[in-house]
Coordinates of C-alpha atoms in Angstrom, one line a residue:
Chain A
X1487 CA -15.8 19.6 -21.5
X1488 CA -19.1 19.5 -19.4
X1489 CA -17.4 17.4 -16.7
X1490 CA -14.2 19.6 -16.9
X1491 CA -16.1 22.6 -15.8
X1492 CA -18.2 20.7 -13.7
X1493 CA -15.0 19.2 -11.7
X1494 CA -13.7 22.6 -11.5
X1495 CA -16.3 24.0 -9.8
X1496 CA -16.3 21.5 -7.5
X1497 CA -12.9 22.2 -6.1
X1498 CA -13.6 25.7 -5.8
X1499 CA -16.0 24.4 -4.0
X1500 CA -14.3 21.9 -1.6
X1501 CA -11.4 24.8 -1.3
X1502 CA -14.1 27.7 0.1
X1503 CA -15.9 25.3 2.2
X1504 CA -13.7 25.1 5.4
X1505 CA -13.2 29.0 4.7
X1506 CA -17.2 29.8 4.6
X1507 CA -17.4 27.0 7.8
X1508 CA -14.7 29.2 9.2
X1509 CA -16.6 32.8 8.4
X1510 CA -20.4 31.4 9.8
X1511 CA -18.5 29.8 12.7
X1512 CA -17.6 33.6 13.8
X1513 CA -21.1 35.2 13.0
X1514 CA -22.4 32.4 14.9
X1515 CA -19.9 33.5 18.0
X1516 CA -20.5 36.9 17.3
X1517 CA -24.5 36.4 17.3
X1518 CA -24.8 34.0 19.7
X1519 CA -24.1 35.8 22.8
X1520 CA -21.8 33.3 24.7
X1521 CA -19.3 36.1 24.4
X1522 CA -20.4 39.6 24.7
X1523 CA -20.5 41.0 21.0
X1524 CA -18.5 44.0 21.9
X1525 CA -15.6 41.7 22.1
X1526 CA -15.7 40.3 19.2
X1527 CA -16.0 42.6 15.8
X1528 CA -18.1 40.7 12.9
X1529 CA -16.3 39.7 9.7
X1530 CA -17.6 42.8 7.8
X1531 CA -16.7 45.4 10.2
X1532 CA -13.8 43.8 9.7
X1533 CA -13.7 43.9 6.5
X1534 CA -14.7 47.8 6.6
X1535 CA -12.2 48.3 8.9
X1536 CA -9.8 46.2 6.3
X1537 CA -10.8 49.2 3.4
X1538 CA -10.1 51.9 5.4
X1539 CA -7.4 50.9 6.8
X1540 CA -5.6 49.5 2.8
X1541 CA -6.4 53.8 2.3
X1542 CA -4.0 54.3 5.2
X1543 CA -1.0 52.8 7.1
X1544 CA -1.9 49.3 6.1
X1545 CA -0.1 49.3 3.0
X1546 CA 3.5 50.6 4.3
X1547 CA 2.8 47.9 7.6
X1548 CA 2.2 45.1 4.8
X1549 CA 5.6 46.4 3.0
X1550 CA 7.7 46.6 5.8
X1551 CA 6.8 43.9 7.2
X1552 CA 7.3 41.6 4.6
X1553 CA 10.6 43.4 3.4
X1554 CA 11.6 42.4 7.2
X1555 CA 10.7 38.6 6.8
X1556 CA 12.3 38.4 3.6
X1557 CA 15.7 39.5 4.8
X1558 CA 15.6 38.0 8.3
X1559 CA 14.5 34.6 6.2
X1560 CA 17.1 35.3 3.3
X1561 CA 20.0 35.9 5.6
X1562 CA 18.9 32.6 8.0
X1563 CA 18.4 30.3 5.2
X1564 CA 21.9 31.3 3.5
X1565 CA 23.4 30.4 6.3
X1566 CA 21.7 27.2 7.0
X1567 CA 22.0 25.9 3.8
X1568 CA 25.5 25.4 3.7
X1569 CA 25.6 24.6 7.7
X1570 CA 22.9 22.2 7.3
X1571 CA 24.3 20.6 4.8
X1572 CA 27.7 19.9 6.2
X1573 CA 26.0 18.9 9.7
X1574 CA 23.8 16.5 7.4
X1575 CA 26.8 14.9 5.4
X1576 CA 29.3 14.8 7.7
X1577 CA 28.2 12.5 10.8
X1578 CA 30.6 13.0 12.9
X1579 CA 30.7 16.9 13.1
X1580 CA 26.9 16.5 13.7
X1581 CA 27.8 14.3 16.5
X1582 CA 29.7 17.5 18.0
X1583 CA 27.3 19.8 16.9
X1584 CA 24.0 18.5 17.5
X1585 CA 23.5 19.4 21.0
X1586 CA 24.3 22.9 20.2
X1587 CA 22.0 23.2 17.6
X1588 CA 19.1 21.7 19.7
X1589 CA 20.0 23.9 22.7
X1590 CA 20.1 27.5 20.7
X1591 CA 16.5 26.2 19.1
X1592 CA 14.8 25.5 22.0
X1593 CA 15.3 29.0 23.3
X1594 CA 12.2 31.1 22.1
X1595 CA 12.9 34.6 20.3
X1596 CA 10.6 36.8 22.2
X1597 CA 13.2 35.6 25.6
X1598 CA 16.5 37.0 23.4
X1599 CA 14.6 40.0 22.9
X1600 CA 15.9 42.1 25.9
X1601 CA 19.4 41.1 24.9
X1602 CA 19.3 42.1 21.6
X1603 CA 18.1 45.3 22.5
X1604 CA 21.1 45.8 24.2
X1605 CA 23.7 44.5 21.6
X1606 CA 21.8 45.4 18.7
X1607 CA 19.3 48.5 19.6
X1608 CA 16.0 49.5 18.6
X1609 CA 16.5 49.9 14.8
X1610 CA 15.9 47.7 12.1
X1611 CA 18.8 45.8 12.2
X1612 CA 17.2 45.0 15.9
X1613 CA 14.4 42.9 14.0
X1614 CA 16.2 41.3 11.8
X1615 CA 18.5 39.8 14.0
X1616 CA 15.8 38.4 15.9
X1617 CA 14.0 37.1 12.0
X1618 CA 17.6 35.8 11.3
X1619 CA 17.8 33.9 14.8
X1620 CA 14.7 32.3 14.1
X1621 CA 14.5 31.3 10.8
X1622 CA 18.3 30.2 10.8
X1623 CA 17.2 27.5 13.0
X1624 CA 14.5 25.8 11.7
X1625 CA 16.0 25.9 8.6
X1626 CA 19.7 24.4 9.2
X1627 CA 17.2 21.4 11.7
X1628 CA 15.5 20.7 8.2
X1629 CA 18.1 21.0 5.9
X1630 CA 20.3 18.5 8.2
X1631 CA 17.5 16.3 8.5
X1632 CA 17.0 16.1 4.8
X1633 CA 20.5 15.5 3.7
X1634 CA 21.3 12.8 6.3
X1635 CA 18.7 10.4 5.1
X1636 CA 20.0 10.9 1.7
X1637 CA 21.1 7.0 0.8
X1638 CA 24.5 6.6 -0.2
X1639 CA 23.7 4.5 -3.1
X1640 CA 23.4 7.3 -5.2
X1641 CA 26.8 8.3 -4.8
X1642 CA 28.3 4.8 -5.2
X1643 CA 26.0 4.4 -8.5
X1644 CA 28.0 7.5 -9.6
X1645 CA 31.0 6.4 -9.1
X1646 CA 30.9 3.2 -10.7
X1647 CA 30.2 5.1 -13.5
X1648 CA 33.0 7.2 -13.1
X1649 CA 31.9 10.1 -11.3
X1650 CA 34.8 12.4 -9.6
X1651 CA 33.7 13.9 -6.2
X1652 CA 32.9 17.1 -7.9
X1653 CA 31.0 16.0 -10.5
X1654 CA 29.2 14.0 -8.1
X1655 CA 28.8 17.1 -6.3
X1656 CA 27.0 19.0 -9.0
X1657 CA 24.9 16.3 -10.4
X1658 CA 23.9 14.3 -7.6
X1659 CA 24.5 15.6 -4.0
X1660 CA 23.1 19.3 -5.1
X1661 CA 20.0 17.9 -6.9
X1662 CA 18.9 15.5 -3.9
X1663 CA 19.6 18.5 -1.6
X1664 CA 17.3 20.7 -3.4
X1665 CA 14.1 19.6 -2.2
X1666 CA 15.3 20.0 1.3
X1667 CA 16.5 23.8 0.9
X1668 CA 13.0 24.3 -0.6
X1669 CA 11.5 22.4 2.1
X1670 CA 13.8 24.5 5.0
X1671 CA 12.5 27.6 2.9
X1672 CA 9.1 27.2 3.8
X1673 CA 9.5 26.3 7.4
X1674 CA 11.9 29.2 7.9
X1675 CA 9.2 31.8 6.3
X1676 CA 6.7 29.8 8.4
X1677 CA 8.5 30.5 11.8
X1678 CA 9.7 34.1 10.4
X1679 CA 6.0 35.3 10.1
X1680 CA 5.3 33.6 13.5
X1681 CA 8.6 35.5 14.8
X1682 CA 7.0 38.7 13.5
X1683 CA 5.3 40.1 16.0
X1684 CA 7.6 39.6 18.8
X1685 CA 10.3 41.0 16.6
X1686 CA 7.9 44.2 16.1
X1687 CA 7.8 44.3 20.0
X1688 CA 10.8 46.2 19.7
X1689 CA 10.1 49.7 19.4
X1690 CA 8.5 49.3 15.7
X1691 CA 6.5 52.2 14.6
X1692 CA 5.7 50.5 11.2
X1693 CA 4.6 46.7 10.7
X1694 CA 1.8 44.2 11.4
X1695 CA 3.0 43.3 14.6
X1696 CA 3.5 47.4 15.6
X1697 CA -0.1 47.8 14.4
X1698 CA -1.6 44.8 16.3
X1699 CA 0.5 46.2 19.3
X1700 CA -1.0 49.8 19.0
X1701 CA -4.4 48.6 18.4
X1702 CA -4.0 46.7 21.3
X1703 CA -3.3 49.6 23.5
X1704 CA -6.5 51.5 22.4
X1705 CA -8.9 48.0 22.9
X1706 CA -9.2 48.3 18.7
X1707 CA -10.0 45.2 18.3
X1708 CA -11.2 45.0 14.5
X1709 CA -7.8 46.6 14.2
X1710 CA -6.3 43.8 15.6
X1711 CA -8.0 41.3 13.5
X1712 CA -7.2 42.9 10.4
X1713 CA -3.5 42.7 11.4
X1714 CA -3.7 39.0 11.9
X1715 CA -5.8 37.9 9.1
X1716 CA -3.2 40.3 7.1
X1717 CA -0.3 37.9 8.3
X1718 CA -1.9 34.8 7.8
X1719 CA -3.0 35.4 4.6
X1720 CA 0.5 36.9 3.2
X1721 CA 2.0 33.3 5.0
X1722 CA -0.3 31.3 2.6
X1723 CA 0.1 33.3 -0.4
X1724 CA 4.0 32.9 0.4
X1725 CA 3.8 29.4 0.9
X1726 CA 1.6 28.7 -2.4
X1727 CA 4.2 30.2 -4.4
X1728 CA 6.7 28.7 -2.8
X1729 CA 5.2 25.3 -3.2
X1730 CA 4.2 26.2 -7.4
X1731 CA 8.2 26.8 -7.3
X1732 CA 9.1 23.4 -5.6
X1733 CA 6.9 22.0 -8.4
X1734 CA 8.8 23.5 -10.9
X1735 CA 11.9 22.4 -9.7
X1736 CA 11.1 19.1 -8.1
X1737 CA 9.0 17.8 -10.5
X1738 CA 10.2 14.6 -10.4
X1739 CA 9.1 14.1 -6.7
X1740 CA 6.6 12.2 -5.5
X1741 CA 4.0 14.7 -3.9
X1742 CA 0.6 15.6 -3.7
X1743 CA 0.3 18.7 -4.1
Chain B
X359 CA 40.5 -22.7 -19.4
X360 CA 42.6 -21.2 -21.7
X361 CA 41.2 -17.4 -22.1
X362 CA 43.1 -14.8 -19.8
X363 CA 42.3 -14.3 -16.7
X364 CA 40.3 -10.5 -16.2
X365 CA 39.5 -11.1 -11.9
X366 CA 42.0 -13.1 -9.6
X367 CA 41.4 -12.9 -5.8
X368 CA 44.3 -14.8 -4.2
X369 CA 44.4 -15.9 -0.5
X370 CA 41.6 -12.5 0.2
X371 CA 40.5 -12.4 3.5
X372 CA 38.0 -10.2 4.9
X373 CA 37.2 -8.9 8.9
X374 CA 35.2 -6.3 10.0
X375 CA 36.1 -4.2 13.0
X376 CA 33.2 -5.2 15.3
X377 CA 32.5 -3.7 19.2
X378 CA 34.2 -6.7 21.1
X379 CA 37.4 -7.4 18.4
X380 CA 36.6 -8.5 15.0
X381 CA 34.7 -10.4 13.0
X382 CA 35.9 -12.4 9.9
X383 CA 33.5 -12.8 7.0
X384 CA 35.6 -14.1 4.2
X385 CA 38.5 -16.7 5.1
X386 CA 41.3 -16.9 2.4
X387 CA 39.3 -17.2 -0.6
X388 CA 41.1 -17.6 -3.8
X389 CA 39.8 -18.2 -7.4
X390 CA 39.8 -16.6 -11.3
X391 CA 37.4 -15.4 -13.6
X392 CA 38.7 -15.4 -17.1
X393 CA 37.6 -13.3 -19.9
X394 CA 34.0 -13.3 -21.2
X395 CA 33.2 -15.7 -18.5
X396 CA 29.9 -15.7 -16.4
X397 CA 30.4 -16.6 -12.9
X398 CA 27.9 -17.2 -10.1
X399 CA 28.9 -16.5 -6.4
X400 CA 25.9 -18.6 -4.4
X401 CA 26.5 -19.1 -0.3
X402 CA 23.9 -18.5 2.8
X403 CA 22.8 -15.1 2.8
X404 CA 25.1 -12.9 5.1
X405 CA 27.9 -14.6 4.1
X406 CA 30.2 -12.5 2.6
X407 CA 29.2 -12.6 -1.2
X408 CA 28.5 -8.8 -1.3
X409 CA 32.0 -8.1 0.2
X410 CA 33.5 -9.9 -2.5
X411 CA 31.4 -7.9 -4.9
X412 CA 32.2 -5.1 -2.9
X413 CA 35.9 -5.1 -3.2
X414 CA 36.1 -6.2 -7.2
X415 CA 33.9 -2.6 -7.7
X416 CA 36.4 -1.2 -5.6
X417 CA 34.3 0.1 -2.5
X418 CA 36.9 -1.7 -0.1
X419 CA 40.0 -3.4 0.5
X420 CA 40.7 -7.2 1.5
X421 CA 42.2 -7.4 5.0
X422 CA 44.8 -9.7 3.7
X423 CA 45.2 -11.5 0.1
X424 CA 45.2 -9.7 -3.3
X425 CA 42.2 -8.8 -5.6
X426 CA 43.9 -8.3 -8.9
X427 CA 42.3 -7.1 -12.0
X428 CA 43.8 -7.6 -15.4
X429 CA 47.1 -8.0 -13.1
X430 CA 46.8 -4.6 -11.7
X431 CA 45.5 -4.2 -8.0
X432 CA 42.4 -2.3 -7.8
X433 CA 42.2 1.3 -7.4
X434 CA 38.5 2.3 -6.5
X435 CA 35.4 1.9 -8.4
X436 CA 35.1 3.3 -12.2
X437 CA 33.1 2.9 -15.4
X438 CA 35.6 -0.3 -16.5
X439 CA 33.3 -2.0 -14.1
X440 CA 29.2 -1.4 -14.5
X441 CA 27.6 -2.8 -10.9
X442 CA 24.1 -3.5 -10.7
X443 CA 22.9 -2.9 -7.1
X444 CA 20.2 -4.8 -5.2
X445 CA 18.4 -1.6 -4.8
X446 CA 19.2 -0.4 -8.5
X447 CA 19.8 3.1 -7.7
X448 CA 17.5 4.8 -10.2
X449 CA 18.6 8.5 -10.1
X450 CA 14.8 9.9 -9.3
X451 CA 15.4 13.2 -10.0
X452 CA 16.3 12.1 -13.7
X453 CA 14.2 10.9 -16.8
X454 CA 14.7 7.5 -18.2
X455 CA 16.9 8.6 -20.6
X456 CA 18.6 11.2 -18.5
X457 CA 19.2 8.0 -16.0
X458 CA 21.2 6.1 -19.4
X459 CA 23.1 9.5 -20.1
X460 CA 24.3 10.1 -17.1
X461 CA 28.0 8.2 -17.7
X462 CA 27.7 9.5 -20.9
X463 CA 27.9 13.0 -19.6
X464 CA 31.0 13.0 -17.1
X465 CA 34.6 13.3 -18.0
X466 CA 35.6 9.5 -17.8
X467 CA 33.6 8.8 -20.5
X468 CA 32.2 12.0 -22.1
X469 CA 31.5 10.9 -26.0
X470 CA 29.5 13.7 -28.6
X471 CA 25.6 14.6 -28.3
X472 CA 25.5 12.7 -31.6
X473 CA 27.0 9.9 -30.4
X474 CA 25.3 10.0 -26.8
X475 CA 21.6 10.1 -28.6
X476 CA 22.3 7.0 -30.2
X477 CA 23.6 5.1 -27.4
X478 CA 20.7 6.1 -25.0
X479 CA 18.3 5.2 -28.4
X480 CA 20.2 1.9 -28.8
X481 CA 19.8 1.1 -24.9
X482 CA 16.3 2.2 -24.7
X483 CA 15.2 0.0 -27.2
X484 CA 17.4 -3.4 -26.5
X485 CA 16.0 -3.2 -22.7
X486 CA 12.7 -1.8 -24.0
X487 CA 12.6 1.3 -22.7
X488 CA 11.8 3.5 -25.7
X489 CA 8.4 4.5 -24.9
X490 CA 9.7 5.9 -21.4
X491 CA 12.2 7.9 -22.3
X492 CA 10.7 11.2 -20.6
X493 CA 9.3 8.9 -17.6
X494 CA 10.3 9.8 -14.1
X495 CA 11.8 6.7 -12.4
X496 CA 8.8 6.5 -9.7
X497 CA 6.7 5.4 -12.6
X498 CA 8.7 2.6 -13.3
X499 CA 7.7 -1.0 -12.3
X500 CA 10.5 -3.3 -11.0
X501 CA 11.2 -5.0 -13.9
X502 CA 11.6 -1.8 -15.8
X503 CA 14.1 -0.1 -13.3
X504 CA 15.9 -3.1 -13.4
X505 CA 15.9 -2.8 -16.9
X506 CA 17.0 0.8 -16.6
X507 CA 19.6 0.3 -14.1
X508 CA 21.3 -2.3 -16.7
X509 CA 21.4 -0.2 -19.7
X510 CA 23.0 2.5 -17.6
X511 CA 25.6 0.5 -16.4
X512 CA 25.8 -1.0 -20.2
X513 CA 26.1 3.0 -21.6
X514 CA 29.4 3.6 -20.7
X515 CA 31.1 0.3 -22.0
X516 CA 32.1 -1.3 -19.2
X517 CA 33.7 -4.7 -19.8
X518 CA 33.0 -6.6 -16.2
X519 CA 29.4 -6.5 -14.8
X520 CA 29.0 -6.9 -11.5
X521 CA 25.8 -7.7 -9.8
X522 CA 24.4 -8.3 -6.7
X523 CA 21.2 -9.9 -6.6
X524 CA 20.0 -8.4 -9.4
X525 CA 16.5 -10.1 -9.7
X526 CA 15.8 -10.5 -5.8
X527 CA 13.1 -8.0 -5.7
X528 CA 11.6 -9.0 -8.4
X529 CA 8.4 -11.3 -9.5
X530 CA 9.2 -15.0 -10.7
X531 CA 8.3 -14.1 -14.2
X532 CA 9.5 -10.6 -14.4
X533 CA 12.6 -12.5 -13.0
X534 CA 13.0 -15.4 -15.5
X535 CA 12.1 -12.6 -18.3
X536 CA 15.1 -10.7 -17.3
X537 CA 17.5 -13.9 -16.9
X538 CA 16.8 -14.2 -20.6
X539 CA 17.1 -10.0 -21.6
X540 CA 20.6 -10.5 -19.8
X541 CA 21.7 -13.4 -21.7
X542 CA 20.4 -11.9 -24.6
X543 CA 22.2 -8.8 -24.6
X544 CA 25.8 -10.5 -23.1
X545 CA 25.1 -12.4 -26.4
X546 CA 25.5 -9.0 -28.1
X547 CA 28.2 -7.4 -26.2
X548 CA 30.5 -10.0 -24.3
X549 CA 31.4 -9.1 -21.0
X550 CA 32.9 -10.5 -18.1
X551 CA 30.2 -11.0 -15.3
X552 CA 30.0 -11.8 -11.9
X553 CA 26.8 -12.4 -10.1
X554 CA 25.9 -12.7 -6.6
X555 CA 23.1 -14.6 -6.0
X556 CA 21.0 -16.9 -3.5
X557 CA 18.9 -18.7 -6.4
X558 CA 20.5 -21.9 -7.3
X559 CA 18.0 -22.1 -10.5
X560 CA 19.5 -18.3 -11.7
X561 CA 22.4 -19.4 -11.0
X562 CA 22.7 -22.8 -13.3
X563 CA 20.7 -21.6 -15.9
X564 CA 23.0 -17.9 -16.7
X565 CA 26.9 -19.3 -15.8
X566 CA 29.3 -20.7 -17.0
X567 CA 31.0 -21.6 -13.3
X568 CA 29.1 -21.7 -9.8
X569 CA 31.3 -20.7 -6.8
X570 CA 29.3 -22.2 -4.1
X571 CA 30.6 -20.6 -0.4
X572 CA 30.0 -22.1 2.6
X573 CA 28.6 -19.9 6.0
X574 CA 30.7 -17.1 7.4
X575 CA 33.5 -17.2 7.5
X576 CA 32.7 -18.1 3.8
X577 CA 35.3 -20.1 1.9
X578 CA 35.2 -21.5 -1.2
X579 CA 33.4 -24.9 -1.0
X580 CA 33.3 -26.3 -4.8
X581 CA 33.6 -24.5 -7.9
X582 CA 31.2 -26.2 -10.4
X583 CA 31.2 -25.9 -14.6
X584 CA 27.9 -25.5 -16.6
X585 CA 28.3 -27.7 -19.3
X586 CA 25.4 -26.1 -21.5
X587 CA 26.3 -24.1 -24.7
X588 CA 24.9 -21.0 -25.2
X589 CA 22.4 -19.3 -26.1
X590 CA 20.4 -21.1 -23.6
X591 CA 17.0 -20.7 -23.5
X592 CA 14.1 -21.8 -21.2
X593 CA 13.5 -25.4 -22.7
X594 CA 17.3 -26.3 -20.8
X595 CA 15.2 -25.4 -17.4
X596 CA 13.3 -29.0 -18.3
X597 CA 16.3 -30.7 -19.3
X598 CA 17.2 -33.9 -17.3
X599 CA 21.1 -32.5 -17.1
X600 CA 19.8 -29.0 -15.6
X601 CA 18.2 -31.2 -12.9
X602 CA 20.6 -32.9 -11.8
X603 CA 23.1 -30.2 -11.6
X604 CA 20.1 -27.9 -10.3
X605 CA 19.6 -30.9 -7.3
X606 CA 23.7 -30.9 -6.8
X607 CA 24.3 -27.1 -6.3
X608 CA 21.1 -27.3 -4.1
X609 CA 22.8 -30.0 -1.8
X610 CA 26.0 -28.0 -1.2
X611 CA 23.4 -24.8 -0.8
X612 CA 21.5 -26.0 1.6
X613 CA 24.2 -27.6 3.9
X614 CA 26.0 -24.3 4.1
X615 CA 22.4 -23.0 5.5
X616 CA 22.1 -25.8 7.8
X617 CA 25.5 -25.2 9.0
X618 CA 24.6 -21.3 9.4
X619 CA 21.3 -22.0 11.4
X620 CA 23.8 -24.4 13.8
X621 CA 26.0 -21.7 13.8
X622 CA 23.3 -18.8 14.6
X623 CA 21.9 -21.2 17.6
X624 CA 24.7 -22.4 19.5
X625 CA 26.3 -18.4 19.4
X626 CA 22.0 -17.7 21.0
X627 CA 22.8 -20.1 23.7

């Protein structure tokens, strides 16, 4: 019971450390004087600025844009599931469409940005596009990945036992493949939150990356701190429960989690 | 041998498309197994023993020749014929016991939950298995996913087993130990096997005929009878007779090697 507590403790422990390391690292900056202390806002005046700031805008920025990562994410990993998973199981059209794949991913979103303004505007549907473009990427790269290094023996064990192709569709391709959309989830959200800002470049008036971008323009720089800690820390909280999902539904894999 | 004939592979050759032509791996081959009979396929490695397997469980087609089963030519694989794969193919995103079900649970062979509970209980326990029937495969040792990969296959009744190197991964005891589960339980439900193996000891000690092949192309170099009566256990691994029929098969064995390593060095040069 006494060990219990005692063990738990010391994770909490080991989990805070690198974030307390991480906090006296910057009042160590900030104090030090090797950069000149106006430019760089302590963690409480963050913090202060954080309070004041949840009484405000903050809130609506947080919702939108999280309501714009989840829809650029949800409408790129739709599509890449099923693309991926063709591309992954089907050599010879990956052959074809490798190189097209790799080509559209090297291009970096913030360079599309000017054309989508043209095709697509300044509204939302702007943002999303851009979310979409982003996340559909990574996602299909990982979902192909995945499914291609599934071993065939699987399927052969199945039939032997006298498996018909959609029953081995249903119980063995889609639960090997499940790890892998999981996995493309949380790459896609990964690069979507990265994608954020740039995305917000367009004319946003609400957001995290519209706020960082206005703050920006008046030198606010808690401001801007407060927007970035915001989308790092709604990343992790997005990945955690992504991951406590995975666990549910992967359970039998072997991972440390 | 007067019991009916279940495999016949009659003048079956075998080539693979390679980059400069083709290559042939098995040069008209023809032999029978008969019903309830346990027949070793031993050669080189690389010769051409899995293709054999490969085209009784109906995973391809002989170049040439026929592959009959029960008179009929084969179709493609199905739950008449339980392989057990070098690599077992433990479904790892199933429990023990879902692993056993899983026949149970498609059309070809879908039986009641009544009667599926019982067969996974009955499985479970013949390959010991019954105090892992919630266990995820990764928790498994060799021997026991070998173990489970056998009472799947057994689950759906299939009446030829085919394996391929069955025990090769495994340790020499966990091995021997399983030599003796598998006789034991072909004991209790008679079926017509055919095992590819390298080991001329596994080999002796679970058939009732040895197919000895020579290098690739592989043909048939001597067909050899077990004379011991079954149930055999370990003490016949002592006996004089074993020996000598142990040393014999070993001969042949191990001339087909020496012939592949002259093979292998005068293609290098």
């Amino acid at each position: 019971m006494l060990k219990d507590w005692k063990s738990t403790v010391w994770r909490a422990a080991l989990i805070l450390a690198p974030w307390l390391l991480l906090l006296a690292g910057w009042y160590a900056i900030h104090y030090s004087g090797l950069i000149n202390p106006a430019l760089v806002p302590t963690p409480h005046e963050v913090a202060v600025r954080f309070a004041e700031l949840m009484r405000g805008r903050l809130p609506l920025d947080i919702l939108m844009s999280t309501q714009r990562v989840f829809i650029g994410v949800l409408c790129g990993i739709v599509l890449a599931v099923p693309v991926g998973f063709v591309l992954g199981w089907y050599r010879n059209i990956r052959t074809f469409i490798d190189p097209l794949i790799n080509f559209f991913r090297a291009l970096p979103p913030i360079a599309l940005i000017p054309l989508v303004i043209v095709y697509f505007g300044v509204d939302e549907i702007a943002k999303t596009v851009i979310l979409f473009y982003a996340s559909f990427f990574a996602g299909v790269i990982v979902m192909y990945e995945g499914i291609s290094q599934i071993s065939p023996i699987y399927v052969r064990v199945a039939r032997t036992l006298g498996a018909r192709d959609g029953e081995i569709f249903r119980k063995v391709i889609i639960p090997l493949a499940v790890p892998h959309m999981l996995t493309a989830l949380r790459v896609a959200l990964g690069v979507a939150w990265a994608t954020l800002v740039a995305s917000e470049l367009i004319a946003a008036q609400q957001g995290l990356g519209a706020l960082i971008q206005n703050a920006g323009s008046f030198f606010q720089l808690d401001i801007i701190y407060v927007g970035i800690i915001c989308i790092g820390f709604i990343a992790l909280f997005m990945d955690l429960g992504l991951r406590a999902l995975g666990r549910r539904f992967v359970s039998w894999q072997e991972r440390i989690a | 041998m007067t019991a009916k004939v279940r495999i016949a592979f009659d003048n079956v050759s075998v080539r693979f498309p390679t980059t400069g032509g083709s290559m042939q791996v098995v040069d008209d081959v023809s032999y029978r197994v008969h019903d309830r009979e346990f027949v070793s396929v031993i050669g080189p490695s690389g010769c051409g023993k899995t293709t054999m397997m490969n085209i009784v469980a109906g995973f391809m087609q002989p170049s040439s020749g026929t592959v009959m089963l029960d008179g009929k030519p084969i179709a493609g694989p199905g739950p008449d014929r339980g392989v057990i794969f070098q690599e077992y193919g433990i479904f790892p995103w199933l429990t023990v016991k879902e692993n056993i079900a899983f026949g149970l649970n498609l059309r070809a062979n879908r039986v009641g939950a009544a009667e599926r509970e019982e067969i996974c209980q009955r499985y479970m326990r013949l390959m010991g298995l019954a105090d892992f029937a919630g266990a995820w495969p990764r928790m498994l040792s060799g021997g026991m996913r070998q173990r489970l990969a056998l009472a799947r296959a057994y689950a759906v009744k299939p009446q030829f087993l085919l394996m391929d190197e069955p025990f090769g991964a495994l340790d020499a005891q966990t091995r021997s130990a399983m030599q003796d589960l598998l006789l034991h339980v072909l004991a209790e439900e008679g079926k017509t096997v055919m095992l590819i193996t390298h080991s001329v000891e596994e080999a002796v000690y679970l058939s009732n005929r040895i197919i000895v092949m020579t290098a690739r192309p592989t043909r048939i170099r001597e067909i050899i009878e077990v004379p011991f009566a079954y149930p055999r256990t370990d003490a016949l691994h002592k006996t004089a007779e074993f020996g000598e029929l142990r040393a014999h098969v070993r001969d042949l064995v191990m001339q087909e090697y020496a012939q592949q390593a002259r093979q292998r060095s005068t293609a290098s040069t």
